[in-house]
Each structure stands twice: as C-alpha cells, then as structure tokens.
XYZ file of C-alpha atoms in Angstrom:
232
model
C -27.137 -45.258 9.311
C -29.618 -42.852 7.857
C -30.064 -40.475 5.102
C -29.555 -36.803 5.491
C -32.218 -34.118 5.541
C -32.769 -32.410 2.860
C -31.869 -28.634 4.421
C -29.307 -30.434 6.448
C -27.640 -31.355 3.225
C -27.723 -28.143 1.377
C -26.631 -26.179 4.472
C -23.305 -28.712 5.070
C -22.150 -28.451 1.243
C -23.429 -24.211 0.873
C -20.844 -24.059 4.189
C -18.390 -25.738 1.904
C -18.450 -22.928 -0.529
C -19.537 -20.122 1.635
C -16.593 -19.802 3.995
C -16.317 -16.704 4.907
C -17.084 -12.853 4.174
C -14.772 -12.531 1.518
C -16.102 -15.599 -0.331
C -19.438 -13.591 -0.416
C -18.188 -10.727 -1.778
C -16.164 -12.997 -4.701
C -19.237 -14.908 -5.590
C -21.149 -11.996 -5.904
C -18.992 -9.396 -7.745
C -18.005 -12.518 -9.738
C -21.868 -12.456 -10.801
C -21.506 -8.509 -11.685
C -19.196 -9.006 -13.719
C -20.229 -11.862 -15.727
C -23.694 -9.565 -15.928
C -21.134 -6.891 -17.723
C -21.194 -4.681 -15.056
C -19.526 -1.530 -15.672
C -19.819 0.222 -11.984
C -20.241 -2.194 -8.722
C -20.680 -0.801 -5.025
C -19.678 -3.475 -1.874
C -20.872 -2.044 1.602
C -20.407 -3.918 4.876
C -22.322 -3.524 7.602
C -20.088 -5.088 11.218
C -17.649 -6.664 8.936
C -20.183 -7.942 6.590
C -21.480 -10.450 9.423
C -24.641 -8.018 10.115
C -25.154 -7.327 6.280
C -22.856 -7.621 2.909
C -24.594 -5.492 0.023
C -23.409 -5.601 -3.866
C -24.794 -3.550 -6.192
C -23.801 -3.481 -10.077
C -25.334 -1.864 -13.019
C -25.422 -5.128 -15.296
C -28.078 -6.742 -17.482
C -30.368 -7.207 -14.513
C -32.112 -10.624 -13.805
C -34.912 -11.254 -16.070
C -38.848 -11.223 -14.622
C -39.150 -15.064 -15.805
C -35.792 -16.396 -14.567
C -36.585 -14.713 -10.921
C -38.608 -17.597 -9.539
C -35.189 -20.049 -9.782
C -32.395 -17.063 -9.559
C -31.057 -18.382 -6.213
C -32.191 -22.440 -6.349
C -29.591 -24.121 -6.473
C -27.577 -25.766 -10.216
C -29.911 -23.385 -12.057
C -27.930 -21.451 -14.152
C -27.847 -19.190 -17.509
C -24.138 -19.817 -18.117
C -24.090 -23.332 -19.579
C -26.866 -26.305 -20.808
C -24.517 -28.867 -20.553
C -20.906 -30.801 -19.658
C -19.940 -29.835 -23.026
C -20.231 -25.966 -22.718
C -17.339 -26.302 -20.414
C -14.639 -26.225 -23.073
C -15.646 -22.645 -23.988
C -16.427 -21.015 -20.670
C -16.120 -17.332 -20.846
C -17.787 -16.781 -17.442
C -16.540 -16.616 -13.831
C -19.561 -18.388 -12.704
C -21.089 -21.710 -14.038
C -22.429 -23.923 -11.377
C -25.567 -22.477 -10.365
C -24.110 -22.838 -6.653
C -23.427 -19.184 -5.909
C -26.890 -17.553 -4.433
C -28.033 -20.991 -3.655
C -25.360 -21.186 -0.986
C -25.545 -17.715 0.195
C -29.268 -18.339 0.784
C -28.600 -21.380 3.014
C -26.521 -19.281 5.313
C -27.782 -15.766 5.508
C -31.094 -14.016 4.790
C -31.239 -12.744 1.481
C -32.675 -9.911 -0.860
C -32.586 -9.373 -4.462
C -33.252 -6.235 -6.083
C -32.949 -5.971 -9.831
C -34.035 -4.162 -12.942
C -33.596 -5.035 -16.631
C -33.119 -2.412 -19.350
C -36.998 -3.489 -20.521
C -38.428 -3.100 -17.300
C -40.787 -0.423 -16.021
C -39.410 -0.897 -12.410
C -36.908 -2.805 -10.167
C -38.337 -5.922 -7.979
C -36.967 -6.322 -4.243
C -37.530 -10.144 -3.885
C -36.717 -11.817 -0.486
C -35.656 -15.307 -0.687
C -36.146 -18.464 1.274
C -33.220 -20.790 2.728
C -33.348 -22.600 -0.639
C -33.592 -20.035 -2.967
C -36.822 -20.049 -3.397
C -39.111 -16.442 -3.685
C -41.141 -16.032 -0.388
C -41.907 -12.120 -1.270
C -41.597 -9.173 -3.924
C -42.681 -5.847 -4.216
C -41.025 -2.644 -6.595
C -38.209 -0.956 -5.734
C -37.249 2.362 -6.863
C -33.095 0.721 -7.537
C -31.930 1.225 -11.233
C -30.522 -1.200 -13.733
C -28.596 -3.732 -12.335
C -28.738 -6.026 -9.290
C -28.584 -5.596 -5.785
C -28.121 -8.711 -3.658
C -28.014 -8.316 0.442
C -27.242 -11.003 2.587
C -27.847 -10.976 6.309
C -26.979 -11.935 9.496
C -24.226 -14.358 7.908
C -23.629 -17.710 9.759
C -27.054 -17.298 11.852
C -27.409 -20.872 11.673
C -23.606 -22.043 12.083
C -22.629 -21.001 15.495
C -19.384 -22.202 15.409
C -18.174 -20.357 11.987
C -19.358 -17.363 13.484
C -17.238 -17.913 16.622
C -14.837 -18.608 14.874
C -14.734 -14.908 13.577
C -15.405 -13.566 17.047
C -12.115 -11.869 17.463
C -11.172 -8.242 16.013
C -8.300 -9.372 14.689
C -10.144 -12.126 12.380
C -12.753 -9.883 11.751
C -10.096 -6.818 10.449
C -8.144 -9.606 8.722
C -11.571 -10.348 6.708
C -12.112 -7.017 6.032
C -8.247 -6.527 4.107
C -8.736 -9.813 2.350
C -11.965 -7.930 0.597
C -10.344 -5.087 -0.219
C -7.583 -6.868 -1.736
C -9.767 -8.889 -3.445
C -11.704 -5.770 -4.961
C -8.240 -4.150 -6.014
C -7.458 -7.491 -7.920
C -10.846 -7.336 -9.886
C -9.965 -3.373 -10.443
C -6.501 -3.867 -11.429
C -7.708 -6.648 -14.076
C -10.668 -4.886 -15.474
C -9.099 -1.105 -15.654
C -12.329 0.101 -16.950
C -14.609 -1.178 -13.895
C -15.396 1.183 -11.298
C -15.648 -0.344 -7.646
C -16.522 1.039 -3.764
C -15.867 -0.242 -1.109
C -17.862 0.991 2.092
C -17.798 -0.727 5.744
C -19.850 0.607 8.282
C -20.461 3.394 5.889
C -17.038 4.364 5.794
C -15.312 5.283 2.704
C -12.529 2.522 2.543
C -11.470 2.239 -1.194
C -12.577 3.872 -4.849
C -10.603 2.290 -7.515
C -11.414 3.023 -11.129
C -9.256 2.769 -14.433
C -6.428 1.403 -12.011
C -6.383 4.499 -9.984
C -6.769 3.426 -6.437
C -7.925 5.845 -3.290
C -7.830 4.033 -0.100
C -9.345 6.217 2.439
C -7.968 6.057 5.666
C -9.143 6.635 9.170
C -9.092 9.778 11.344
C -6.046 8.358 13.355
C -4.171 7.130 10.543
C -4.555 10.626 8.764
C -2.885 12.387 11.522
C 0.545 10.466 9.988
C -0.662 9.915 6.476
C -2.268 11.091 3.493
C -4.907 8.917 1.520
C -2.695 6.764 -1.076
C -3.277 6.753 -4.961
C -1.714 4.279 -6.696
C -1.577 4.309 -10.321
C 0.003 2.267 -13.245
C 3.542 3.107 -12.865
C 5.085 2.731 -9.123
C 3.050 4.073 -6.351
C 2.691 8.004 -5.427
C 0.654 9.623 -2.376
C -2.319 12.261 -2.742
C -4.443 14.232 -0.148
C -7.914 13.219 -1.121
C-alpha cells in the first residue's frame, strides 16, 4: 500500500462535495448570502458544464484575505470547534471554493465598499492565485467556474444525456425559488444559455418560458397567496 498524492486526494474528497451543477450553484449563492447579498445573478452556460457564473452585491472579499479565498479549511466564519454552537452562517468549513477549484477552472472577481476597483483573480487547482488584474465589476463577488468535471470523465458522462442535463437545470431553479421564497427581500436571476428562465424577488416569481411553450401558455407569477398567471 501507498499514500495518496496530494492533488489526488483533494480532487477524490472536492468530488465528494462537488456533485453536480446544482451543488455549485448552492455552495456559491450559499456564500452570497452569508456575504449579505441583497441582489444575486446565476447564468449557465450548456447547463452550467461549459461555465456556471454567480454574481452578488455583498461585502466583497477583502484585498488581504484574496491570496487564501479558495485554499482549502480557510475560512472567515469560525476560529474554532467552539464557534459551532452559535453558527449564524450557511457556510463554515472553508471547503466550498476549495472544491470547486479542484474540479473546474475558476475566476474570482470582487470589489469591497473601500476599494478603488474590482480584482479578476484566476485560481489554481488548489485555490491558490496564479493571476489578477482590475476589473471594471461593482461591489460584490463574481465567481465563474469552468469546464466542470474536465478532469472526471466519468461524472461528466454521467450527465451526457438531455434528460440529466434538463433534470439539472430544474433542480437549480428550484433551488433558487427556495432561497427566494425564504429570503422575500433577495432578488435572484436565473439565466441559461442567456435565456431568461426565472426573476423572483419579494416572493414574486416570473418563470419565463420558451417560444414553444408560449404558444399554450403565458409566463407564470406566483405570489404569496395561491398561484395566478401573467403575460410578462
């Protein structure tokens, strides 16, 4: 028997908690939200397998915490076991980016409210900062993963079918609707192939339907009480 590499080690346990599109999208808007984000955007480029892009206008990542952002069990959430009792975040682990950088390519744009400028910083397959340069982005973060499961052939086969890949694409939006319909005051897009799919803000959801399906239906809104239909 033998020891591990190190990169085969953090790519087997980021698969563990990267399983899928969705699970993307969750750890990320998760990260929004725990940066009191107010307004987050989700676009999908091929059912998020060519690119997954989350944008929120939260605190922004500060210039000194940028160098460990994405390494893995760095976090700003807790300093020890004991913090635990009194979570108040969604995230804790320092896992989250870590992961995502172990099985996609990934960018990081962010701005603080006391900086001059946003930073685009591209990031290594363990987290680490192999580029930056200024970006023109707002407050806020912008994280873009790409070409998801490059290096794990068979999860990506596994999601080779239409029908897994529209089945993905549902369990995000429902996912989104959950955060909206929690937090009534948090605005959220969805966008896939840059397609309008859902706007949901103060629990007033528009789900945008295609050109076929508008030839039978209207774009939905469904508000607090029931459910009622709209033209859009």
């Amino acid at each position: 028997m033998k020891q591990l590499p190190a990169a085969t080690v953090r790519l087997l346990s980021s698969s563990q908690i990267i399983t899928s599109v969705v699970s993307v999208v969750k750890e990320l808007i998760e990260n929004s939200l725990d940066a009191g984000a107010t307004s987050i955007d989700v676009k999908l480029e091929n059912y998020g397998f060519d690119k997954i892009e989350v944008r929120d206008n939260g605190e922004g990542i500060k210039a000194i915490d940028a160098p460990v952002m994405a390494v893995k069990y760095y976090t700003s959430k807790i300093n020890s076991h004991e913090d635990l009792e009194n979570l108040t975040t969604y995230g804790f682990r320092g896992e989250a980016l870590g992961s995502i950088c172990c099985v996609a390519e990934v960018l990081i744009t962010t701005r603080t409210a006391s900086d001059n400028f946003s930073t685009q910083y591209v990031l290594d397959g363990s987290g680490h900062i192999i580029s930056q340069k200024p970006s023109h982005l707002g407050q806020g973060t912008t994280v873009t993963a790409l070409k998801l499961f490059k290096n794990l052939p068979v999860r990506k086969q596994f999601y080779s079918t239409t029908k897994k890949c529209k089945d993905e694409i549902k369990k995000v939006q429902d996912l989104l609707i959950s955060y909206g319909l929690l937090k009534p005051d948090l605005r959220i897009v969805f966008i896939h192939n840059k397609v309008s799919i859902i706007m949901l803000f103060k629990k007033i959801l528009f789900i945008y339907l295609s050109a076929r399906e508008r030839e039978t239906e209207q774009a939905v809104g469904v508000a607090d009480r029931g459910r009622s239909r709209s033209p859009l």
